[in-house]
Coordinates of C-alpha atoms and ligand atoms in Angstrom, one line a residue:
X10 CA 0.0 0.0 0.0
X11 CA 1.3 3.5 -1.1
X12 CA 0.6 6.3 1.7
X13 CA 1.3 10.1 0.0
X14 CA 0.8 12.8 2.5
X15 CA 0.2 16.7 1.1
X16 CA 0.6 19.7 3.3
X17 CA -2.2 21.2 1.4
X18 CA -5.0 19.5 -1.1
X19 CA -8.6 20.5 -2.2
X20 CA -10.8 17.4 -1.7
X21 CA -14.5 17.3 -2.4
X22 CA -15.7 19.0 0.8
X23 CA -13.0 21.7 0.3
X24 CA -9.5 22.6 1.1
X25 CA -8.1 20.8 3.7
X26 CA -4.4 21.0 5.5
X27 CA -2.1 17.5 6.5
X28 CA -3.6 14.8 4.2
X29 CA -3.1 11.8 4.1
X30 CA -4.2 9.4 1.3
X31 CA -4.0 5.9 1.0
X32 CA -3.8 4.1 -2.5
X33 CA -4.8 0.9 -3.0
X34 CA -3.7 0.2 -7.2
X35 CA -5.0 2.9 -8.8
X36 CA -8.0 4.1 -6.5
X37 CA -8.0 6.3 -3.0
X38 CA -8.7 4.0 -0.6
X39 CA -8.3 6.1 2.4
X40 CA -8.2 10.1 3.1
X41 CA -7.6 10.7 6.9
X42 CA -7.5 15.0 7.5
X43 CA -4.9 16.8 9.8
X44 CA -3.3 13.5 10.2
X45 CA 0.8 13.6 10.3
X46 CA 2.5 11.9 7.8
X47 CA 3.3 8.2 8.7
X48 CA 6.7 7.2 9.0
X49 CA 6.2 5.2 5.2
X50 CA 4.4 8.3 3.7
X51 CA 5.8 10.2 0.6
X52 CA 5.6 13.9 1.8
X53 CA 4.6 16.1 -0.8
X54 CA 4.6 19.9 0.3
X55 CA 3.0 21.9 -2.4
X56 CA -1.2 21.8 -3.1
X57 CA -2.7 18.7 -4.2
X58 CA -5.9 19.7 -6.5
X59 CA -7.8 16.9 -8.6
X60 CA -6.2 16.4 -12.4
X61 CA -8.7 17.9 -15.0
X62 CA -10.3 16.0 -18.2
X63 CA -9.6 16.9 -21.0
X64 CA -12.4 16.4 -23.2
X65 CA -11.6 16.8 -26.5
X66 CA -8.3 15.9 -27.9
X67 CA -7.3 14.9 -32.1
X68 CA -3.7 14.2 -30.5
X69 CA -2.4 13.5 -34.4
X70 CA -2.7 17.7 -34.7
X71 CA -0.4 18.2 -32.1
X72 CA 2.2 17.7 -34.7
X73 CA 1.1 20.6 -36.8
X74 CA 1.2 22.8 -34.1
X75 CA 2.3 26.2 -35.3
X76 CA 2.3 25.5 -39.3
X77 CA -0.6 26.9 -39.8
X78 CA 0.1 30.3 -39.1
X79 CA 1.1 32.1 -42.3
X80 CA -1.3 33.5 -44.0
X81 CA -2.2 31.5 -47.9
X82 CA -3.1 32.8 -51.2
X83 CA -6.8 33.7 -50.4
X84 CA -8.1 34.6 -47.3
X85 CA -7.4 32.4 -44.6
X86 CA -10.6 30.6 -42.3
X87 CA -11.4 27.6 -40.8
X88 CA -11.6 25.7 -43.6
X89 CA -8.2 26.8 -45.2
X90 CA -7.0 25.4 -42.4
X91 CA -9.0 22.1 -42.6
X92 CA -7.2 21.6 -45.6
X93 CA -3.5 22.3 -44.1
X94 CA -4.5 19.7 -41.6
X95 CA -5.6 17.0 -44.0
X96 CA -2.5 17.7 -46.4
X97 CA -0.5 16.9 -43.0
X98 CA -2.5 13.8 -41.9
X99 CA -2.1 12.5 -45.2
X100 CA 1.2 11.3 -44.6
X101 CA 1.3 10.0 -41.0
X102 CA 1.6 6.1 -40.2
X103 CA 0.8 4.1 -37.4
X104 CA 3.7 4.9 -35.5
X105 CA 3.7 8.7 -36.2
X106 CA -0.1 8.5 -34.2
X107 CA 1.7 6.6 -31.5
X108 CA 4.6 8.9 -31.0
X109 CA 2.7 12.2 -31.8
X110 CA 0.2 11.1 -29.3
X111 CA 2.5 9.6 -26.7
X112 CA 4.2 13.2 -26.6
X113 CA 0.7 15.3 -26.3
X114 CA -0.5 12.7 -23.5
X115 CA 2.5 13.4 -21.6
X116 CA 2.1 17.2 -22.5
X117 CA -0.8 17.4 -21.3
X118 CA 0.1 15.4 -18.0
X119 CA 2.8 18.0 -17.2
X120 CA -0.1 20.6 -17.9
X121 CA -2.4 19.5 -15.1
X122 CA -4.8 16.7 -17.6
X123 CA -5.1 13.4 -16.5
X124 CA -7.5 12.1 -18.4
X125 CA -8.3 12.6 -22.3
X126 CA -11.1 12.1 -24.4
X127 CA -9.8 11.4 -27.9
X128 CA -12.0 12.3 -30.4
X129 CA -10.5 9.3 -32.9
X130 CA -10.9 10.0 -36.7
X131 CA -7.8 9.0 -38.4
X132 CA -8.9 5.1 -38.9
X133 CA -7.4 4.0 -42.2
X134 CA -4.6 3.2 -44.1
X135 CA -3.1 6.3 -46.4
X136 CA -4.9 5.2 -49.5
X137 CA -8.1 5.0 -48.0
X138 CA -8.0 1.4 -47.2
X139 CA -8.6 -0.8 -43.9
X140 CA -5.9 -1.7 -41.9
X141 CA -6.2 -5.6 -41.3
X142 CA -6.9 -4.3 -37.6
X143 CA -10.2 -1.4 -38.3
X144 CA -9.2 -0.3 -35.2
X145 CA -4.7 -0.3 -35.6
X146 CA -4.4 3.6 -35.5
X147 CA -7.0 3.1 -32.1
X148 CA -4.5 0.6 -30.7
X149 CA -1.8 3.2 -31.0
X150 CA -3.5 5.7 -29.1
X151 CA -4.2 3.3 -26.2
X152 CA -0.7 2.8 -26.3
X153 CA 0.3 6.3 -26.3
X154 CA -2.0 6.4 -23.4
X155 CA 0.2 3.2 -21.7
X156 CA 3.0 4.7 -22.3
X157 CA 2.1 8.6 -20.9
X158 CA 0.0 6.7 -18.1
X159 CA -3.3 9.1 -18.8
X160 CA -6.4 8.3 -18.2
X161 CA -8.0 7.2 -21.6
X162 CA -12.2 7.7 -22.9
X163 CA -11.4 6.4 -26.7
X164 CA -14.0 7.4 -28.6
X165 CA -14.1 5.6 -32.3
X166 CA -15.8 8.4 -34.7
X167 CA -18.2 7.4 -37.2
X168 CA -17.5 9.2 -40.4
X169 CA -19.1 8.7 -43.9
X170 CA -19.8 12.2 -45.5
X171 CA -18.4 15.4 -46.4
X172 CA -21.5 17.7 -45.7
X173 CA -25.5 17.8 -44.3
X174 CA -27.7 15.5 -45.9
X175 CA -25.3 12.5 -46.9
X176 CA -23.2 14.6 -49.4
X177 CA -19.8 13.0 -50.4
X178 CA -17.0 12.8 -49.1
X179 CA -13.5 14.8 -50.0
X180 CA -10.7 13.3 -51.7
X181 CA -8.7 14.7 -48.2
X182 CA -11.3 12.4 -45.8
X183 CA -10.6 9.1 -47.3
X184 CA -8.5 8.3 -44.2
X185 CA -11.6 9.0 -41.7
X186 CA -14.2 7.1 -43.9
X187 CA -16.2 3.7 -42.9
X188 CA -20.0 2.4 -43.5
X189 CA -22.2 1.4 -40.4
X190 CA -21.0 -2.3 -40.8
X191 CA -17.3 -1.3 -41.3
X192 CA -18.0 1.3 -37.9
X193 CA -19.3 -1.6 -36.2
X194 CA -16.0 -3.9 -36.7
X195 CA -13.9 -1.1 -36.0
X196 CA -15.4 -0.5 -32.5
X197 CA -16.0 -3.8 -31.6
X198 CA -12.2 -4.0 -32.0
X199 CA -11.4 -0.6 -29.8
X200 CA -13.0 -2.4 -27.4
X201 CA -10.6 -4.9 -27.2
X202 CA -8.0 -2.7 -26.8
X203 CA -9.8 -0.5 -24.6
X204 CA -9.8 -3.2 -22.8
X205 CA -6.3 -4.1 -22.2
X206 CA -5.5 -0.5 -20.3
X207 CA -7.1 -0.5 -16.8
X208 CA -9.4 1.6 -16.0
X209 CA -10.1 3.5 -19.9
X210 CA -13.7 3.8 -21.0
X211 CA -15.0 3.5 -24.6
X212 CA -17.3 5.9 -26.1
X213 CA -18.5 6.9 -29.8
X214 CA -18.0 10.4 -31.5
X215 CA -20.2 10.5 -34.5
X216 CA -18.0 13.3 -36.1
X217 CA -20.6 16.0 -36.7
X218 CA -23.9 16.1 -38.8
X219 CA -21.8 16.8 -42.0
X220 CA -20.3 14.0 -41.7
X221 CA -23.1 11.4 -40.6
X222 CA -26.4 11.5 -41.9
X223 CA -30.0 11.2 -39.7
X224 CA -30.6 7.6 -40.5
X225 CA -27.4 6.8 -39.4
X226 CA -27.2 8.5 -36.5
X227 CA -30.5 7.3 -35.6
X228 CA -28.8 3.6 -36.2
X229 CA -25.5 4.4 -34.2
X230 CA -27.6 5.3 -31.0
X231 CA -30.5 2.6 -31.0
X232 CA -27.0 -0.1 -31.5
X233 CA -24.6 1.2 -28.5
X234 CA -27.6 3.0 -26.0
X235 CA -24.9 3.3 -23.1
X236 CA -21.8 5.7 -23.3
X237 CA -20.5 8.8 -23.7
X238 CA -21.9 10.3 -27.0
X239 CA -19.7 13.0 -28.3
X240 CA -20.4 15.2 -31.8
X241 CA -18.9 18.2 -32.8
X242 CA -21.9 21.2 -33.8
X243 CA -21.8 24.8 -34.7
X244 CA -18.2 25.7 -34.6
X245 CA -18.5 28.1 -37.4
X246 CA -21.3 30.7 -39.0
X247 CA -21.1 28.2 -42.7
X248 CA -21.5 25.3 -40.8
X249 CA -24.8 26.3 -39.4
X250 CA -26.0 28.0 -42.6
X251 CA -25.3 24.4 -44.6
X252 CA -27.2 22.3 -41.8
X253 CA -30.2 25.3 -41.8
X254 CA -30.2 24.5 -45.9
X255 CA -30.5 21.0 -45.0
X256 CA -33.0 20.5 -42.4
X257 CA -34.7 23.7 -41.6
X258 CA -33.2 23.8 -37.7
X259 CA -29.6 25.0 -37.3
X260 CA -27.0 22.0 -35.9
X261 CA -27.6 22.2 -32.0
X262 CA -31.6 23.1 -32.8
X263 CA -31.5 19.7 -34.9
X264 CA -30.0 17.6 -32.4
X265 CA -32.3 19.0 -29.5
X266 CA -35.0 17.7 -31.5
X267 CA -34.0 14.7 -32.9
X268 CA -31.2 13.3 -31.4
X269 CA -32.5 12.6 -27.6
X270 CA -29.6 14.9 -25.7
X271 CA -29.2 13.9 -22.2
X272 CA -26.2 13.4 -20.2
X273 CA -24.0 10.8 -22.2
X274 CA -24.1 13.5 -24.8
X275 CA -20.9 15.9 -25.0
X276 CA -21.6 18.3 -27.9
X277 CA -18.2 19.8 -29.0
X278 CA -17.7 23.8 -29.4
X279 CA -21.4 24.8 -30.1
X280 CA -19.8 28.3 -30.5
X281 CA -23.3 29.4 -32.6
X282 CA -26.6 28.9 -31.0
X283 CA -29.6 31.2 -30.6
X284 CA -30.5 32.3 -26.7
X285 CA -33.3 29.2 -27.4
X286 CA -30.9 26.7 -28.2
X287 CA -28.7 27.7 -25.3
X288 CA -31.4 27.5 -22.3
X289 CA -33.0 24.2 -24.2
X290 CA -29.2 23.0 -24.4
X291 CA -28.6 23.5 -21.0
X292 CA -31.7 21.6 -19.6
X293 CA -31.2 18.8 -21.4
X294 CA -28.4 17.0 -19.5
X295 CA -25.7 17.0 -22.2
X296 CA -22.2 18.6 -21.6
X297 CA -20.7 20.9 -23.8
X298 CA -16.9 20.3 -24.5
X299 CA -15.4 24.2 -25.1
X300 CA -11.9 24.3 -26.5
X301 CA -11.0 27.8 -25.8
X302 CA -7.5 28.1 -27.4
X303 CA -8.3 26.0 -30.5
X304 CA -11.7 27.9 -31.0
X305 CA -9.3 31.4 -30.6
X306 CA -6.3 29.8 -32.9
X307 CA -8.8 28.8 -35.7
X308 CA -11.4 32.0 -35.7
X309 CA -14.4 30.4 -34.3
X310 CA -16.1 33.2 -31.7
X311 CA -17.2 33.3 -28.6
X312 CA -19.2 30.5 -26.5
X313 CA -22.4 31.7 -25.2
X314 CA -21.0 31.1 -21.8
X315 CA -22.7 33.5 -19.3
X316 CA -26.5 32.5 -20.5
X317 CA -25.7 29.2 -20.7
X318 CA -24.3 29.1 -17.3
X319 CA -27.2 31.2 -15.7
X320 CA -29.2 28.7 -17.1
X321 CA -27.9 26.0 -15.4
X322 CA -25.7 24.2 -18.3
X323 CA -22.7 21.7 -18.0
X324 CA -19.5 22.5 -19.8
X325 CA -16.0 21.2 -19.9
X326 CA -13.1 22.0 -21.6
X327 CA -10.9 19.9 -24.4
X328 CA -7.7 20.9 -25.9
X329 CA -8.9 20.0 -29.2
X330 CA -6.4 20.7 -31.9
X331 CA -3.2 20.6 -29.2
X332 CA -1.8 23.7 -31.0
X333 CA -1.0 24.4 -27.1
X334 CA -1.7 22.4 -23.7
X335 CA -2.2 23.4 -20.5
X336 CA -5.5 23.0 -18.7
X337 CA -5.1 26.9 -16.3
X338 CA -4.5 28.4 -19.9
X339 CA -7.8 26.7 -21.4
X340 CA -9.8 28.1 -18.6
X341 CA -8.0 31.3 -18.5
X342 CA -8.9 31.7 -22.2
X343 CA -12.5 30.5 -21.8
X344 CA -12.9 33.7 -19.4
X345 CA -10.8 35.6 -21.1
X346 CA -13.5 35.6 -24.2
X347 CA -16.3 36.5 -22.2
X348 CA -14.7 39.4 -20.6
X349 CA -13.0 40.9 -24.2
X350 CA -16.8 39.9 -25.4
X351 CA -19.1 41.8 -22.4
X352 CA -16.3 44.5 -21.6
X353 CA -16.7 43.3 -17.9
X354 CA -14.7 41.4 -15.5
X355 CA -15.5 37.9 -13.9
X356 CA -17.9 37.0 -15.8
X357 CA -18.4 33.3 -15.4
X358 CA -18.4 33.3 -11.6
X359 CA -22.1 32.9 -11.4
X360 CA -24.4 33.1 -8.7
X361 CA -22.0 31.3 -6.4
X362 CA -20.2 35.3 -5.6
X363 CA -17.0 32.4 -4.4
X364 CA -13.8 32.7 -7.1
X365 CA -13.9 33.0 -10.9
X366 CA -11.1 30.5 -10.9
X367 CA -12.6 28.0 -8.1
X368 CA -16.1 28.2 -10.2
X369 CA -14.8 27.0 -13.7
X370 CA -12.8 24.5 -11.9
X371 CA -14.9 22.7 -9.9
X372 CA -17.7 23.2 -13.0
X373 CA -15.1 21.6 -16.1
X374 CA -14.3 19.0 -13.7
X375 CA -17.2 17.7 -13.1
X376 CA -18.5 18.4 -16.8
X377 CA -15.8 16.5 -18.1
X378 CA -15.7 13.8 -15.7
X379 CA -19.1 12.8 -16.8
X380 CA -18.8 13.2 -20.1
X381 CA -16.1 11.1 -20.0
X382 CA -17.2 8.5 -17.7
X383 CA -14.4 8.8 -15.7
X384 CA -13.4 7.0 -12.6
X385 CA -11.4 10.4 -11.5
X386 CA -13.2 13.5 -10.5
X387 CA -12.1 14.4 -7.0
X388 CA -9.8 13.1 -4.4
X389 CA -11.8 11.1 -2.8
X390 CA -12.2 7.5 -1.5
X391 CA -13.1 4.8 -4.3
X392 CA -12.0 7.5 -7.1
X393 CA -8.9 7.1 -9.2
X394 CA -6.3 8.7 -7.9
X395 CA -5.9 11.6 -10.0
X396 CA -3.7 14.4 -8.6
X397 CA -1.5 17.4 -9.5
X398 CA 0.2 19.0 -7.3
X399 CA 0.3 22.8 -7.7
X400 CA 3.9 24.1 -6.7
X401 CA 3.4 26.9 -4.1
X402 CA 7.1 28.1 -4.4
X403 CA 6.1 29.8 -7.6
X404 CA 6.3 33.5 -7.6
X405 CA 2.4 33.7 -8.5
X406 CA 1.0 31.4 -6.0
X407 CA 3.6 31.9 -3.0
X408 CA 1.8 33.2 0.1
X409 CA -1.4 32.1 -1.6
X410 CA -4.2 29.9 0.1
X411 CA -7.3 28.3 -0.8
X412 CA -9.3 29.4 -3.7
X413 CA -6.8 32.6 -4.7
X414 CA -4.3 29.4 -5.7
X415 CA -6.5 28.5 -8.2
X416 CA -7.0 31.9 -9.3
X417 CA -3.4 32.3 -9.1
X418 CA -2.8 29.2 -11.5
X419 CA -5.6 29.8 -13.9
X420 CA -5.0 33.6 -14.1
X421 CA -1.6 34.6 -13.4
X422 CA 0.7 31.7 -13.9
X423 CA 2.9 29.8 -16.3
X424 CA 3.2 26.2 -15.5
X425 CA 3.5 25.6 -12.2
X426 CA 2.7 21.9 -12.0
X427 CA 5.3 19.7 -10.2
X428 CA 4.3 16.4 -9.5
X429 CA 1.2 14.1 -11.0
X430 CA -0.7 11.2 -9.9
X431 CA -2.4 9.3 -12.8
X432 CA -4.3 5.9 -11.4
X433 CA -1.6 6.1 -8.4
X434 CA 1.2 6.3 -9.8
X435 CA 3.9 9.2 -10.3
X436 CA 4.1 10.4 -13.6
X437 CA 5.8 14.0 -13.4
X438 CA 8.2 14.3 -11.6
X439 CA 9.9 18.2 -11.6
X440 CA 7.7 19.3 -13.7
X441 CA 8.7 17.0 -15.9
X442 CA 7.2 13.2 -17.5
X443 CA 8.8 10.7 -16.5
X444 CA 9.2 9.1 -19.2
X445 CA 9.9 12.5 -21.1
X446 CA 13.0 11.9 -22.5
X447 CA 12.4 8.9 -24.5
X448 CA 9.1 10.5 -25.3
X449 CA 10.0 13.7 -26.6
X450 CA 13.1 11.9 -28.6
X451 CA 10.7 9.9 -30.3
X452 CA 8.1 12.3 -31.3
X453 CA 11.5 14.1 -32.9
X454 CA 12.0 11.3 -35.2
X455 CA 9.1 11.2 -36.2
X456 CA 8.6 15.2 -36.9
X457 CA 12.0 15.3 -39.0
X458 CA 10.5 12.7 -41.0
X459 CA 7.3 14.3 -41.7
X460 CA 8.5 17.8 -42.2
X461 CA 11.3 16.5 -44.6
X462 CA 8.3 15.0 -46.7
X463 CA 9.9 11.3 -46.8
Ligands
LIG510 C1 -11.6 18.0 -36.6 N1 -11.5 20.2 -35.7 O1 -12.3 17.1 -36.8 O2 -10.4 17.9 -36.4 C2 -12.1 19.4 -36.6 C3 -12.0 20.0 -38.0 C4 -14.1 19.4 -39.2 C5 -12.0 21.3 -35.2 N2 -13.2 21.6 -35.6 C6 -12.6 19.2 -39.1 N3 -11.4 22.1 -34.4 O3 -14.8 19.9 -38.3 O4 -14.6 19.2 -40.3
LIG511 ZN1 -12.6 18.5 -32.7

């Protein structure tokens, strides 16, 4: 049995001094408060806060990080964009995924995440083709997730078309493509190696109602009624226009009325809903998965965050395209956009009048531990022990207590995460993976490869 004992930690009834936990594998079996540490105790000083989900990750994008960022022929959007990251994908193999992945898991680790939703579309070969396992480049992502030692909710997307209504798809989404039968084989093998990593959950993404038609989304959730249910919708102004051409209702509108929303949904961005769709969103159970810095990086606008909050909605936050990682600058950002939007200052504090900082923490972490189906959430007994430990020895949160730390983090600092707990066991160290090294040397390999185009 592992004993860790933290001068300072936030459990689920608030912060408390002179923890100490008991582990038992990867679960908390045991929190005694105000307790010294025991003479087999690892003393951590520093403040021990739960690790944060991360909703929505494509870990392959990591890897294009920062080459999007001059500006092309025509004017550049979204969907210039979209088609920089499909010329990229085009090339990556099996092993790219893994390493590429491996390095944004343990990113994100150092970066206060420990747990990831991958939002999974990269399924076949180059050409288009199977791989004799549907679900290899799935594999590599659990492994990445071995390796890094993050909490894993896999979830397969279903992708068959390239706009509303069942149009086709483009030449650049060969690699995301399969039928319902084909989706079914490819999932049925996730699970399997879902399976082999303890603790990591299986979900399905349909990727968005351009790419998956009524009838088949209709079939996807009468075949696997249990699980997270994540789709992304109304990202951007043409998006919602081409759905409204479609069906009459704009993308969120459509799937309040059709698609049954309730808590194992997780719709992704919804950066463009009416105040209707925002109040219905909000009572129906479903989380909403922001992405703050991606939905800045790629020009989306601004998440109806304050009526949706003051309506009593569910968010969490996902780091989406990885063009950067860190879980107090997602939150930050989410804030920050409200604010620049409403010209006033803590805005998504709500009625609670306690921290901006503690509010969208405690609110994303329990957003995206359901929407993940997590076994993490809180340090508390029977959860996975999931913990960061916040180093109090940085200029911005020295002298700090309670919730101000987590103002201090989310608002003022640069990383400041020394040690993490993933399922019980140490994974930063310093600041730093431990496995890092190896991790980053990899993932080097692999980029001088890709950017050298051979
Ligand atoms: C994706 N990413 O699936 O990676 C999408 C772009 C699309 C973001 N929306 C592709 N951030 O939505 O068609
Ligand atoms: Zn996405």
């Amino acid at each position: 049995m592992v004993e860790l004992h933290f001068s300072r930690a936030l459990l689920s009834d608030g912060w408390r001094r002179d923890i100490l936990i008991t582990l038992n594998g990867r679960k908390i079996s045991a929190i005694a408060v105000g307790a010294p540490p025991s003479a087999n105790a690892e003393r951590i000083s520093g403040i021990a806060v739960p690790g944060l989900t991360n909703v929505h990750s494509h870990a392959f994008q990591r890897a294009m990080a920062g080459l999007a960022e001059t500006r092309g022929p025509a004017e550049d959007s979204f969907w210039t964009w979209r088609e920089v990251m499909y010329r990229f994908l085009a090339e990556m193999t099996p092993d790219d995924i893994e390493a590429v992945a491996a390095l944004a898991y343990a990113e994100m680790l150092e970066a206060g995440f420990t747990t990831v939703g991958e939002f999974h579309y990269l399924h076949n070969a180059p050409d288009g083709r199977r791989y004799a396992d549907p679900a290899e480049t799935g594999a590599r992502i659990v492994a990445a997730a071995k390796t890094s030692g993050i909490g894993l909710t896999l979830l397969p997307s279903f992708y068959a078309h390239g706009g509303c209504g069942g149009r086709p798809a483009k030449p650049g989404q060969i690699r995301f493509l399969s039928d319902l039968d084909g989706f079914a084989d490819l999932l049925a093998s996730s699970g399997r190696h879902v399976a082999s990593l303890d603790g990591a959950k299986l979900g399905i993404a349909p990727h968005s109602l351009r790419a998956v038609d009524a009838p088949e989304l209709r079939t996807l959730l009468q075949a696997y009624p249990d699980g997270p249910v994540h789709i992304h919708a109304a990202e951007q102004v043409a998006e919602v226009e081409e759905c409204f051409k479609w069906s009459g209702a704009r993308p969120v509108e459509w799937l309040l009325d059709n698609a049954g929303l309730d808590s194992r949904w997780c719709l992704i961005h919804c950066t463009h809903m009416t105040e209707d769709e925002t109040a219905r969103l909000a009572r129906s159970g479903a989380t909403v998965g922001l992405c703050p810095i991606t939905e800045s990086s790629l020009g989306d606008g601004i998440f109806a965050g304050v009526g949706y909050q003051n309506a009593g909605g569910h968010f969490a936050v996902g780091t989406d395209s990885n063009i950067r990682i860190a879980a107090n600058e997602e939150l930050r950002t989410l804030e920050y956009g409200q604010r620049l939007r409403d010209q006033r200052r803590n805005c998504l504090t709500g009625v609670s009048r306690t921290s901006t900082g503690r509010t969208i923490f405690d609110a994303a972490l329990a957003g995206g531990t359901r929407a993940l189906a997590s076994e993490a959430g809180a340090i508390e007994v029977g959860k996975s022990a999931d913990i960061v430990v916040l180093d109090d020895t940085n200029p911005s949160l020295v002298a700090r207590d309670g919730d101000a730390l987590l103002d201090a983090w989310i608002f003022a600092s640069g990383p400041a995460v020394r040690e993490v707990y993933a399922g019980g066991r140490l994974v930063v160290r310093d600041g730093r993976h431990i496995k890092g090294e190896a991790i980053r040397a990899r993932y080097a390999v692999t980029m001088r490869r890709l950017l050298s185009g051979g």
